[in-house]
Amino acid sequence: MKIGITCYPTYGGSGVVATELGLELARRDHEIHFISYSQPIRLTDGAPNIHYHEVEVSRYPLFEYPPYDLALATRMAEVSQLYELDLLHVHYAIPHSVSAMLAKQMLAATPPRRKLPFVTTLHGTDITLVGLDRSYLPITRFSIEQSDGVTAISQYLRARTIKVFDVKNHIEVIPNFVNCDEYLRKPEWQEQRREYASDDERILVHLSNFRPVKRVLDVIEIFDRVRKKIPSKLLLIGDGPDRSQAEWLAVQKGIHDHVLFLGKQDRVQEKLAISDVMLLPSELESFGLAALEAMACEVVPIATRVGGIPEVVEHGVTGFLADVGDVDTMARYAIDLLGDESALRAMGKRARDGARARFCSSKIIPLYEDFYRRVLERAA
Ligand code: GMT
């Protein structure tokens, strides 16, 4: 198939999923065309079957708000016509599914009148936060209803979308995935561990875009409690609005030397593979891709019991779950586990087994291929 993919190309989870999906589909001989305002961050140059089309947005002085969604729709239509795409797959409803809807209408109305079905994948904040803003809600609902296929990344998000948006069309749950051959505890990466911690120290890790929903200050609070009992370091991967507050809190608590802000990283699997525990104390996660990537690397997630996380992490078996803001309980889970080497390694192995059993890309990508085929059949 020839598939156009649009996503936010930065560090958000939806962009990561979209990019990894494109790469996996390209490996299965599909022709993939990314259409976005910059090259998706995990998109490696020169991968076979992968093309990238930049969307230029003119910055005419009259445009206080440059109309990216219109430029995107135009580019989607152009690329679809020129490369004879079979369908578009957009990640994150706002504004991508609106642009896809416009591109589809443009091509249908202009000779040679091509059909261009589009699939929308809902990831989370497009529904839980942004879509609830009244100014976005009606158009988000409309573009979901106009999609030729809709997928959600968890049962939780599907139920929430139906409840809040009252959409009538079928929403297929296709969970997020991880490449289990790439995300693992490779022995050759273990040397890196010494760059961050001494042999008697544990490593805790957090990976996010440091937005308020991630509660990065809770990460520092938990680590502060753990550090008092267990010699350890905290690796913080990513960047975003709450980073400086987190840095300041670490300074105030006198643990700044043990909290290592690594910023955005291209190969997160190499950092996960040297870690012991992942802290993900989010206010809400419709899936929690970071927890899944950690689990594949035998890193035990300690997360909040919110959204789709319980669909990924089985409490007491493949990780631990606690209430939002309950930093004492999350710290206790970490202290008990990190103090017991055999329990830590056993749970790490179970976490990987859990990831492999249900979320490996080898299991999930065929679900997308099958879904595309059904969409194309219906649209024919
Ligand atoms: O987590 C974010 O802030 C980014 C956001 C996105 O859409 O880029 O992530 C959402 O999509 C991820 C990939 O599907 C999910 O793993 C995250 O749980 C989800 N985030 C939230 O629901 C807050």
mmCIF file of C-alpha atoms and ligand atoms in Angstrom:
data_model
loop_
_atom_site.group_PDB
_atom_site.id
_atom_site.type_symbol
_atom_site.label_atom_id
_atom_site.label_comp_id
_atom_site.label_asym_id
_atom_site.label_seq_id
_atom_site.Cartn_x
_atom_site.Cartn_y
_atom_site.Cartn_z
ATOM 1 C CA MET A 1 0.000 0.000 0.000
ATOM 2 C CA LYS A 2 0.997 3.630 -0.460
ATOM 3 C CA ILE A 3 0.257 5.433 2.776
ATOM 4 C CA GLY A 4 0.559 9.092 3.762
ATOM 5 C CA ILE A 5 1.248 9.649 7.469
ATOM 6 C CA THR A 6 0.826 12.940 9.300
ATOM 7 C CA CYS A 7 1.765 13.537 12.926
ATOM 8 C CA TYR A 8 3.296 16.089 15.254
ATOM 9 C CA PRO A 9 6.951 15.503 14.429
ATOM 10 C CA THR A 10 8.313 16.561 17.830
ATOM 11 C CA TYR A 11 8.772 14.550 21.014
ATOM 12 C CA GLY A 12 5.146 13.753 21.878
ATOM 13 C CA GLY A 13 4.158 10.108 22.120
ATOM 14 C CA SER A 14 1.788 10.359 19.165
ATOM 15 C CA GLY A 15 4.644 11.452 16.879
ATOM 16 C CA VAL A 16 6.797 8.593 18.147
ATOM 17 C CA VAL A 17 4.043 6.046 17.487
ATOM 18 C CA ALA A 18 3.338 7.474 14.015
ATOM 19 C CA THR A 19 7.009 7.435 13.062
ATOM 20 C CA GLU A 20 7.652 3.940 14.374
ATOM 21 C CA LEU A 21 4.520 2.754 12.567
ATOM 22 C CA GLY A 22 5.750 4.268 9.293
ATOM 23 C CA LEU A 23 9.165 2.646 9.719
ATOM 24 C CA GLU A 24 7.640 -0.745 10.509
ATOM 25 C CA LEU A 25 5.253 -0.539 7.539
ATOM 26 C CA ALA A 26 8.116 0.442 5.242
ATOM 27 C CA ARG A 27 10.049 -2.643 6.397
ATOM 28 C CA ARG A 28 6.999 -4.651 5.318
ATOM 29 C CA ASP A 29 7.309 -3.168 1.816
ATOM 30 C CA HIS A 30 4.649 -0.492 2.048
ATOM 31 C CA GLU A 31 5.509 2.910 0.549
ATOM 32 C CA ILE A 32 5.314 5.526 3.284
ATOM 33 C CA HIS A 33 5.033 9.293 2.813
ATOM 34 C CA PHE A 34 5.378 11.465 5.919
ATOM 35 C CA ILE A 35 3.705 14.839 5.476
ATOM 36 C CA SER A 36 4.501 17.319 8.232
ATOM 37 C CA TYR A 37 6.100 20.691 9.050
ATOM 38 C CA SER A 38 9.413 19.103 9.975
ATOM 39 C CA GLN A 39 11.034 15.709 9.777
ATOM 40 C CA PRO A 40 9.749 13.386 12.539
ATOM 41 C CA ILE A 41 12.444 13.058 15.141
ATOM 42 C CA ARG A 42 12.834 9.276 15.087
ATOM 43 C CA LEU A 43 12.865 9.179 11.280
ATOM 44 C CA THR A 44 16.317 8.058 10.265
ATOM 45 C CA ASP A 45 17.625 9.350 6.951
ATOM 46 C CA GLY A 46 17.698 7.076 3.980
ATOM 47 C CA ALA A 47 15.372 4.330 5.218
ATOM 48 C CA PRO A 48 14.035 2.414 2.207
ATOM 49 C CA ASN A 49 10.396 3.038 1.199
ATOM 50 C CA ILE A 50 10.248 6.205 3.286
ATOM 51 C CA HIS A 51 9.618 9.670 1.844
ATOM 52 C CA TYR A 52 9.270 12.948 3.667
ATOM 53 C CA HIS A 53 7.298 15.946 2.371
ATOM 54 C CA GLU A 54 7.642 19.206 4.250
ATOM 55 C CA VAL A 55 4.672 21.513 4.660
ATOM 56 C CA GLU A 56 5.661 25.134 4.072
ATOM 57 C CA VAL A 57 3.507 27.670 5.875
ATOM 58 C CA SER A 58 3.700 31.186 4.427
ATOM 59 C CA ARG A 59 4.229 33.861 7.055
ATOM 60 C CA TYR A 60 2.507 36.743 5.319
ATOM 61 C CA PRO A 61 2.239 39.708 7.760
ATOM 62 C CA LEU A 62 -1.569 39.626 7.577
ATOM 63 C CA PHE A 63 -1.558 36.125 9.060
ATOM 64 C CA GLU A 64 -1.227 36.659 12.769
ATOM 65 C CA TYR A 65 -1.968 32.926 12.991
ATOM 66 C CA PRO A 66 -0.402 31.218 9.932
ATOM 67 C CA PRO A 67 -2.964 28.707 8.584
ATOM 68 C CA TYR A 68 -0.955 25.482 8.990
ATOM 69 C CA ASP A 69 -4.022 23.264 8.700
ATOM 70 C CA LEU A 70 -4.780 24.686 5.227
ATOM 71 C CA ALA A 71 -1.181 24.376 4.053
ATOM 72 C CA LEU A 72 -1.204 20.810 5.355
ATOM 73 C CA ALA A 73 -4.455 19.982 3.523
ATOM 74 C CA THR A 74 -3.011 21.356 0.286
ATOM 75 C CA ARG A 75 0.204 19.351 0.681
ATOM 76 C CA MET A 76 -1.740 16.203 1.568
ATOM 77 C CA ALA A 77 -3.795 16.565 -1.622
ATOM 78 C CA GLU A 78 -0.703 17.292 -3.766
ATOM 79 C CA VAL A 79 1.327 14.377 -2.402
ATOM 80 C CA SER A 80 -1.644 11.986 -2.613
ATOM 81 C CA GLN A 81 -2.212 12.897 -6.265
ATOM 82 C CA LEU A 82 1.432 12.882 -7.299
ATOM 83 C CA TYR A 83 2.364 9.611 -5.582
ATOM 84 C CA GLU A 84 -1.047 7.977 -6.010
ATOM 85 C CA LEU A 85 -1.494 7.299 -2.309
ATOM 86 C CA ASP A 86 -4.087 4.739 -1.279
ATOM 87 C CA LEU A 87 -4.912 6.400 2.009
ATOM 88 C CA LEU A 88 -3.883 8.937 4.609
ATOM 89 C CA HIS A 89 -3.319 8.032 8.225
ATOM 90 C CA VAL A 90 -3.329 10.991 10.598
ATOM 91 C CA HIS A 91 -2.228 10.856 14.213
ATOM 92 C CA TYR A 92 -3.838 13.301 16.635
ATOM 93 C CA ALA A 93 -7.226 14.616 15.571
ATOM 94 C CA ILE A 94 -6.505 18.337 15.861
ATOM 95 C CA PRO A 95 -5.976 19.680 13.229
ATOM 96 C CA HIS A 96 -4.723 16.702 11.225
ATOM 97 C CA SER A 97 -8.023 14.958 10.612
ATOM 98 C CA VAL A 98 -9.623 18.252 9.557
ATOM 99 C CA SER A 99 -6.809 18.769 7.029
ATOM 100 C CA ALA A 100 -7.203 15.183 5.772
ATOM 101 C CA MET A 101 -10.944 15.708 5.386
ATOM 102 C CA LEU A 102 -10.281 18.823 3.271
ATOM 103 C CA ALA A 103 -7.663 17.031 1.157
ATOM 104 C CA LYS A 104 -10.115 14.203 0.528
ATOM 105 C CA GLN A 105 -12.821 16.650 -0.554
ATOM 106 C CA MET A 106 -10.424 18.574 -2.819
ATOM 107 C CA LEU A 107 -9.347 15.408 -4.628
ATOM 108 C CA ALA A 108 -12.911 14.143 -4.958
ATOM 109 C CA ALA A 109 -14.037 17.415 -6.533
ATOM 110 C CA THR A 110 -11.111 17.981 -8.893
ATOM 111 C CA PRO A 111 -10.568 15.870 -12.053
ATOM 112 C CA PRO A 112 -9.355 13.137 -12.266
ATOM 113 C CA ARG A 113 -11.419 12.818 -9.021
ATOM 114 C CA ARG A 114 -9.322 10.514 -6.842
ATOM 115 C CA LYS A 115 -10.688 8.744 -3.801
ATOM 116 C CA LEU A 116 -8.618 9.370 -0.688
ATOM 117 C CA PRO A 117 -9.891 7.604 2.415
ATOM 118 C CA PHE A 118 -8.336 8.679 5.695
ATOM 119 C CA VAL A 119 -7.791 7.015 9.036
ATOM 120 C CA THR A 120 -7.598 9.018 12.272
ATOM 121 C CA THR A 121 -5.774 7.634 15.295
ATOM 122 C CA LEU A 122 -6.676 9.223 18.610
ATOM 123 C CA HIS A 123 -3.824 9.394 21.088
ATOM 124 C CA GLY A 124 -5.012 11.148 24.173
ATOM 125 C CA THR A 125 -4.612 14.811 24.784
ATOM 126 C CA ASP A 126 -6.418 15.488 21.494
ATOM 127 C CA ILE A 127 -9.482 14.049 23.227
ATOM 128 C CA THR A 128 -8.915 14.416 26.955
ATOM 129 C CA LEU A 129 -7.623 17.978 27.045
ATOM 130 C CA VAL A 130 -7.728 19.835 23.772
ATOM 131 C CA GLY A 131 -10.930 18.355 22.437
ATOM 132 C CA LEU A 132 -12.787 19.394 25.566
ATOM 133 C CA ASP A 133 -12.157 23.038 24.819
ATOM 134 C CA ARG A 134 -15.535 24.135 23.409
ATOM 135 C CA SER A 135 -13.833 25.959 20.560
ATOM 136 C CA TYR A 136 -12.329 22.688 19.295
ATOM 137 C CA LEU A 137 -14.954 20.164 20.341
ATOM 138 C CA PRO A 138 -17.479 20.457 17.461
ATOM 139 C CA ILE A 139 -14.860 20.370 14.708
ATOM 140 C CA THR A 140 -12.973 17.512 16.370
ATOM 141 C CA ARG A 141 -16.184 15.498 16.634
ATOM 142 C CA PHE A 142 -17.024 16.291 13.015
ATOM 143 C CA SER A 143 -13.623 15.242 11.690
ATOM 144 C CA ILE A 144 -13.771 11.997 13.714
ATOM 145 C CA GLU A 145 -17.190 11.228 12.251
ATOM 146 C CA GLN A 146 -16.003 12.041 8.749
ATOM 147 C CA SER A 147 -12.968 9.732 9.036
ATOM 148 C CA ASP A 148 -13.128 6.527 6.997
ATOM 149 C CA GLY A 149 -11.633 4.674 9.935
ATOM 150 C CA VAL A 150 -10.913 5.660 13.536
ATOM 151 C CA THR A 151 -8.566 3.928 15.934
ATOM 152 C CA ALA A 152 -7.802 4.608 19.588
ATOM 153 C CA ILE A 153 -4.718 3.448 21.432
ATOM 154 C CA SER A 154 -6.556 2.003 24.451
ATOM 155 C CA GLN A 155 -9.973 0.830 25.569
ATOM 156 C CA TYR A 156 -9.963 3.733 27.996
ATOM 157 C CA LEU A 157 -9.539 6.303 25.209
ATOM 158 C CA ARG A 158 -12.186 4.651 23.055
ATOM 159 C CA ALA A 159 -14.728 4.758 25.904
ATOM 160 C CA ARG A 160 -13.805 8.335 26.781
ATOM 161 C CA THR A 161 -14.141 9.467 23.160
ATOM 162 C CA ILE A 162 -17.567 7.892 22.784
ATOM 163 C CA LYS A 163 -18.734 9.387 26.085
ATOM 164 C CA VAL A 164 -17.391 12.901 25.702
ATOM 165 C CA PHE A 165 -17.787 13.365 21.960
ATOM 166 C CA ASP A 166 -20.867 11.219 21.488
ATOM 167 C CA VAL A 167 -19.471 10.011 18.148
ATOM 168 C CA LYS A 168 -21.453 7.302 16.405
ATOM 169 C CA ASN A 169 -18.850 5.648 14.209
ATOM 170 C CA HIS A 170 -16.926 2.526 15.141
ATOM 171 C CA ILE A 171 -13.640 3.089 16.967
ATOM 172 C CA GLU A 172 -11.172 0.236 16.705
ATOM 173 C CA VAL A 173 -8.712 -0.197 19.556
ATOM 174 C CA ILE A 174 -5.210 -0.830 18.248
ATOM 175 C CA PRO A 175 -2.814 -0.461 21.159
ATOM 176 C CA ASN A 176 0.585 1.160 20.983
ATOM 177 C CA PHE A 177 3.532 -1.091 20.356
ATOM 178 C CA VAL A 178 7.258 -1.441 20.875
ATOM 179 C CA ASN A 179 9.912 -3.044 18.707
ATOM 180 C CA CYS A 180 10.954 -5.857 21.055
ATOM 181 C CA ASP A 181 14.150 -6.503 19.054
ATOM 182 C CA GLU A 182 15.310 -2.914 19.552
ATOM 183 C CA TYR A 183 14.025 -2.270 23.068
ATOM 184 C CA LEU A 184 15.812 -4.781 25.273
ATOM 185 C CA ARG A 185 18.646 -4.987 27.775
ATOM 186 C CA LYS A 186 21.506 -5.336 25.303
ATOM 187 C CA PRO A 187 24.703 -6.391 27.139
ATOM 188 C CA GLU A 188 26.847 -4.056 24.978
ATOM 189 C CA TRP A 189 24.918 -1.007 26.221
ATOM 190 C CA GLN A 190 25.567 -1.805 29.901
ATOM 191 C CA GLU A 191 28.977 -0.092 29.804
ATOM 192 C CA GLN A 192 27.106 3.250 29.610
ATOM 193 C CA ARG A 193 25.758 2.644 33.086
ATOM 194 C CA ARG A 194 29.055 3.754 34.615
ATOM 195 C CA GLU A 195 28.704 7.185 32.957
ATOM 196 C CA TYR A 196 25.783 7.896 35.265
ATOM 197 C CA ALA A 197 26.046 5.762 38.363
ATOM 198 C CA SER A 198 28.558 3.810 40.389
ATOM 199 C CA ASP A 199 28.252 0.030 40.676
ATOM 200 C CA ASP A 200 26.465 0.188 44.032
ATOM 201 C CA GLU A 201 23.837 2.655 42.829
ATOM 202 C CA ARG A 202 20.440 1.980 41.255
ATOM 203 C CA ILE A 203 19.117 3.993 38.317
ATOM 204 C CA LEU A 204 15.601 5.414 38.207
ATOM 205 C CA VAL A 205 14.416 6.970 34.963
ATOM 206 C CA HIS A 206 11.655 9.274 33.756
ATOM 207 C CA LEU A 207 10.851 9.934 30.104
ATOM 208 C CA SER A 208 8.353 12.554 28.994
ATOM 209 C CA ASN A 209 7.754 15.939 27.421
ATOM 210 C CA PHE A 210 7.736 17.589 30.871
ATOM 211 C CA ARG A 211 4.251 18.965 30.493
ATOM 212 C CA PRO A 212 2.171 19.593 33.654
ATOM 213 C CA VAL A 213 0.135 16.405 32.985
ATOM 214 C CA LYS A 214 3.345 14.383 33.598
ATOM 215 C CA ARG A 215 3.778 15.722 37.172
ATOM 216 C CA VAL A 216 7.570 15.882 36.922
ATOM 217 C CA LEU A 217 7.736 17.468 40.380
ATOM 218 C CA ASP A 218 6.274 14.235 41.768
ATOM 219 C CA VAL A 219 9.166 12.415 40.090
ATOM 220 C CA ILE A 220 11.609 14.559 42.084
ATOM 221 C CA GLU A 221 9.594 14.077 45.286
ATOM 222 C CA ILE A 222 9.592 10.293 44.849
ATOM 223 C CA PHE A 223 13.296 10.193 44.042
ATOM 224 C CA ASP A 224 14.094 12.357 47.084
ATOM 225 C CA ARG A 225 12.399 9.750 49.301
ATOM 226 C CA VAL A 226 14.089 6.826 47.514
ATOM 227 C CA ARG A 227 17.534 8.422 47.617
ATOM 228 C CA LYS A 228 17.336 8.646 51.434
ATOM 229 C CA LYS A 229 17.163 4.836 51.609
ATOM 230 C CA ILE A 230 18.789 3.523 48.424
ATOM 231 C CA PRO A 231 21.966 4.884 46.803
ATOM 232 C CA SER A 232 20.700 5.885 43.383
ATOM 233 C CA LYS A 233 20.639 8.276 40.445
ATOM 234 C CA LEU A 234 17.671 9.688 38.552
ATOM 235 C CA LEU A 235 17.880 10.080 34.765
ATOM 236 C CA LEU A 236 15.397 12.518 33.285
ATOM 237 C CA ILE A 237 14.956 12.141 29.532
ATOM 238 C CA GLY A 238 13.088 14.777 27.556
ATOM 239 C CA ASP A 239 12.413 18.455 27.924
ATOM 240 C CA GLY A 240 9.478 20.789 28.249
ATOM 241 C CA PRO A 241 7.736 23.494 30.252
ATOM 242 C CA ASP A 242 8.192 21.994 33.749
ATOM 243 C CA ARG A 243 11.886 21.225 33.454
ATOM 244 C CA SER A 244 13.199 24.330 35.194
ATOM 245 C CA GLN A 245 10.790 23.896 38.120
ATOM 246 C CA ALA A 246 11.994 20.310 38.460
ATOM 247 C CA GLU A 247 15.628 21.464 38.380
ATOM 248 C CA TRP A 248 14.902 24.046 41.049
ATOM 249 C CA LEU A 249 13.135 21.503 43.278
ATOM 250 C CA ALA A 250 16.103 19.147 42.975
ATOM 251 C CA VAL A 251 18.406 22.007 44.047
ATOM 252 C CA GLN A 252 16.154 22.901 46.998
ATOM 253 C CA LYS A 253 16.156 19.297 48.159
ATOM 254 C CA GLY A 254 19.937 19.080 47.877
ATOM 255 C CA ILE A 255 19.811 16.159 45.439
ATOM 256 C CA HIS A 256 20.738 18.062 42.287
ATOM 257 C CA ASP A 257 24.000 16.129 41.868
ATOM 258 C CA HIS A 258 22.062 12.888 41.718
ATOM 259 C CA VAL A 259 19.403 14.084 39.252
ATOM 260 C CA LEU A 260 20.719 14.020 35.700
ATOM 261 C CA PHE A 261 18.761 15.997 33.124
ATOM 262 C CA LEU A 262 19.717 14.400 29.811
ATOM 263 C CA GLY A 263 17.370 16.459 27.610
ATOM 264 C CA LYS A 264 15.939 15.042 24.412
ATOM 265 C CA GLN A 265 17.574 11.806 23.352
ATOM 266 C CA ASP A 266 17.397 10.041 20.016
ATOM 267 C CA ARG A 267 18.046 6.493 21.194
ATOM 268 C CA VAL A 268 16.067 6.260 24.404
ATOM 269 C CA GLN A 269 16.320 2.470 24.399
ATOM 270 C CA GLU A 270 20.030 2.726 25.309
ATOM 271 C CA LYS A 271 19.198 4.794 28.407
ATOM 272 C CA LEU A 272 16.234 2.622 29.380
ATOM 273 C CA ALA A 273 18.338 -0.503 29.067
ATOM 274 C CA ILE A 274 20.649 0.630 31.897
ATOM 275 C CA SER A 275 17.826 1.657 34.238
ATOM 276 C CA ASP A 276 16.089 -0.295 36.987
ATOM 277 C CA VAL A 277 12.795 1.493 37.604
ATOM 278 C CA MET A 278 10.724 3.989 35.585
ATOM 279 C CA LEU A 279 8.696 6.660 37.386
ATOM 280 C CA LEU A 280 5.549 7.754 35.538
ATOM 281 C CA PRO A 281 3.351 9.590 38.068
ATOM 282 C CA SER A 282 1.150 11.275 35.410
ATOM 283 C CA GLU A 283 -2.149 12.980 36.066
ATOM 284 C CA LEU A 284 -3.467 11.102 33.036
ATOM 285 C CA GLU A 285 -2.132 8.815 30.319
ATOM 286 C CA SER A 286 -4.355 7.286 27.703
ATOM 287 C CA PHE A 287 -1.730 4.617 27.203
ATOM 288 C CA GLY A 288 1.700 5.413 28.660
ATOM 289 C CA LEU A 289 4.057 4.510 25.836
ATOM 290 C CA ALA A 290 7.067 5.356 28.012
ATOM 291 C CA ALA A 291 6.028 2.632 30.480
ATOM 292 C CA LEU A 292 5.752 0.087 27.676
ATOM 293 C CA GLU A 293 9.165 0.991 26.244
ATOM 294 C CA ALA A 294 10.626 0.650 29.742
ATOM 295 C CA MET A 295 8.970 -2.737 30.288
ATOM 296 C CA ALA A 296 10.444 -4.079 27.045
ATOM 297 C CA CYS A 297 13.871 -3.171 28.497
ATOM 298 C CA GLU A 298 13.118 -5.014 31.773
ATOM 299 C CA VAL A 299 12.659 -1.720 33.611
ATOM 300 C CA VAL A 300 9.861 -1.880 36.177
ATOM 301 C CA PRO A 301 7.290 0.930 35.814
ATOM 302 C CA ILE A 302 5.933 2.636 38.920
ATOM 303 C CA ALA A 303 3.034 4.652 37.597
ATOM 304 C CA THR A 304 -0.352 6.083 38.410
ATOM 305 C CA ARG A 305 -3.600 4.122 38.138
ATOM 306 C CA VAL A 306 -5.082 6.401 35.481
ATOM 307 C CA GLY A 307 -6.460 6.232 31.951
ATOM 308 C CA GLY A 308 -5.037 3.364 29.915
ATOM 309 C CA ILE A 309 -2.036 2.604 32.149
ATOM 310 C CA PRO A 310 -3.756 -0.369 33.873
ATOM 311 C CA GLU A 311 -4.209 -1.890 30.390
ATOM 312 C CA VAL A 312 -0.407 -1.875 30.034
ATOM 313 C CA VAL A 313 0.922 -2.397 33.573
ATOM 314 C CA GLU A 314 -0.421 -5.199 35.752
ATOM 315 C CA HIS A 315 -0.144 -4.042 39.364
ATOM 316 C CA GLY A 316 2.149 -6.243 41.422
ATOM 317 C CA VAL A 317 3.066 -8.402 38.423
ATOM 318 C CA THR A 318 4.703 -6.238 35.738
ATOM 319 C CA GLY A 319 4.950 -3.006 37.741
ATOM 320 C CA PHE A 320 3.215 -0.963 40.422
ATOM 321 C CA LEU A 321 0.297 1.461 40.311
ATOM 322 C CA ALA A 322 -0.723 4.127 42.817
ATOM 323 C CA ASP A 323 -3.110 7.065 43.043
ATOM 324 C CA VAL A 324 -2.206 10.386 41.444
ATOM 325 C CA GLY A 325 -0.088 12.451 43.838
ATOM 326 C CA ASP A 326 0.578 9.578 46.245
ATOM 327 C CA VAL A 327 4.334 10.031 46.149
ATOM 328 C CA ASP A 328 4.822 8.212 49.464
ATOM 329 C CA THR A 329 3.322 4.980 48.130
ATOM 330 C CA MET A 330 5.215 5.200 44.844
ATOM 331 C CA ALA A 331 8.457 5.817 46.765
ATOM 332 C CA ARG A 332 7.720 2.833 49.020
ATOM 333 C CA TYR A 333 7.219 0.553 46.008
ATOM 334 C CA ALA A 334 10.533 1.741 44.586
ATOM 335 C CA ILE A 335 12.441 1.378 47.869
ATOM 336 C CA ASP A 336 11.136 -2.155 48.526
ATOM 337 C CA LEU A 337 11.885 -3.301 44.994
ATOM 338 C CA LEU A 338 15.272 -1.619 44.574
ATOM 339 C CA GLY A 339 16.400 -3.083 47.891
ATOM 340 C CA ASP A 340 15.771 -6.635 46.691
ATOM 341 C CA GLU A 341 17.907 -7.598 43.693
ATOM 342 C CA SER A 342 16.168 -10.868 42.899
ATOM 343 C CA ALA A 343 12.652 -9.371 43.151
ATOM 344 C CA LEU A 344 13.769 -6.460 40.949
ATOM 345 C CA ARG A 345 15.185 -8.698 38.228
ATOM 346 C CA ALA A 346 12.223 -11.094 38.378
ATOM 347 C CA MET A 347 9.738 -8.270 37.979
ATOM 348 C CA GLY A 348 11.854 -6.769 35.185
ATOM 349 C CA LYS A 349 11.663 -10.091 33.336
ATOM 350 C CA ARG A 350 7.898 -10.289 33.872
ATOM 351 C CA ALA A 351 7.568 -6.718 32.590
ATOM 352 C CA ARG A 352 9.380 -7.679 29.385
ATOM 353 C CA ASP A 353 7.297 -10.849 29.060
ATOM 354 C CA GLY A 354 4.140 -8.745 29.462
ATOM 355 C CA ALA A 355 5.300 -6.304 26.776
ATOM 356 C CA ARG A 356 6.245 -9.148 24.429
ATOM 357 C CA ALA A 357 3.036 -11.065 24.917
ATOM 358 C CA ARG A 358 0.754 -8.221 23.876
ATOM 359 C CA PHE A 359 2.529 -5.172 22.497
ATOM 360 C CA CYS A 360 5.420 -6.182 20.218
ATOM 361 C CA SER A 361 5.326 -4.449 16.835
ATOM 362 C CA SER A 362 5.271 -7.895 15.194
ATOM 363 C CA LYS A 363 1.801 -8.367 16.744
ATOM 364 C CA ILE A 364 0.375 -4.871 16.345
ATOM 365 C CA ILE A 365 1.496 -3.771 12.851
ATOM 366 C CA PRO A 366 -0.546 -6.526 11.144
ATOM 367 C CA LEU A 367 -3.606 -5.132 12.953
ATOM 368 C CA TYR A 368 -3.027 -1.775 11.252
ATOM 369 C CA GLU A 369 -2.492 -3.462 7.867
ATOM 370 C CA ASP A 370 -5.728 -5.358 8.278
ATOM 371 C CA PHE A 371 -7.556 -2.217 9.346
ATOM 372 C CA TYR A 372 -6.279 -0.305 6.269
ATOM 373 C CA ARG A 373 -7.473 -3.125 3.993
ATOM 374 C CA ARG A 374 -10.944 -2.989 5.502
ATOM 375 C CA VAL A 375 -11.067 0.808 5.128
ATOM 376 C CA LEU A 376 -9.986 0.539 1.478
ATOM 377 C CA GLU A 377 -12.565 -2.155 0.757
ATOM 378 C CA ARG A 378 -15.337 -0.034 2.235
ATOM 379 C CA ALA A 379 -14.186 3.040 0.313
ATOM 380 C CA ALA A 380 -13.842 1.240 -3.039
HETATM 381 O O1 GMT B 1 1.851 12.453 26.588
HETATM 382 C C1 GMT B 1 1.862 13.492 25.930
HETATM 383 O O2 GMT B 1 1.842 14.578 26.469
HETATM 384 C C2 GMT B 1 1.961 13.435 24.447
HETATM 385 C C3 GMT B 1 0.781 12.769 23.865
HETATM 386 C C4 GMT B 1 0.746 12.868 22.362
HETATM 387 O O3 GMT B 1 -0.337 12.751 21.857
HETATM 388 O O4 GMT B 1 1.752 13.081 21.703
HETATM 389 O O5 GMT B 1 0.781 11.406 24.315
HETATM 390 C C5 GMT B 1 -0.400 10.675 24.223
HETATM 391 O O6 GMT B 1 -0.134 9.713 23.221
HETATM 392 C C6 GMT B 1 0.844 8.731 23.576
HETATM 393 C C7 GMT B 1 1.092 7.847 22.360
HETATM 394 O O7 GMT B 1 -0.059 7.223 21.924
HETATM 395 C C8 GMT B 1 0.351 7.947 24.791
HETATM 396 O O8 GMT B 1 1.285 6.936 25.132
HETATM 397 C C9 GMT B 1 0.181 8.916 25.965
HETATM 398 O O9 GMT B 1 -0.361 8.215 27.058
HETATM 399 C C10 GMT B 1 -0.753 10.045 25.574
HETATM 400 N N1 GMT B 1 -0.666 11.078 26.620
HETATM 401 C C11 GMT B 1 -1.689 11.384 27.416
HETATM 402 O O10 GMT B 1 -2.765 10.829 27.376
HETATM 403 C C12 GMT B 1 -1.409 12.454 28.414
#
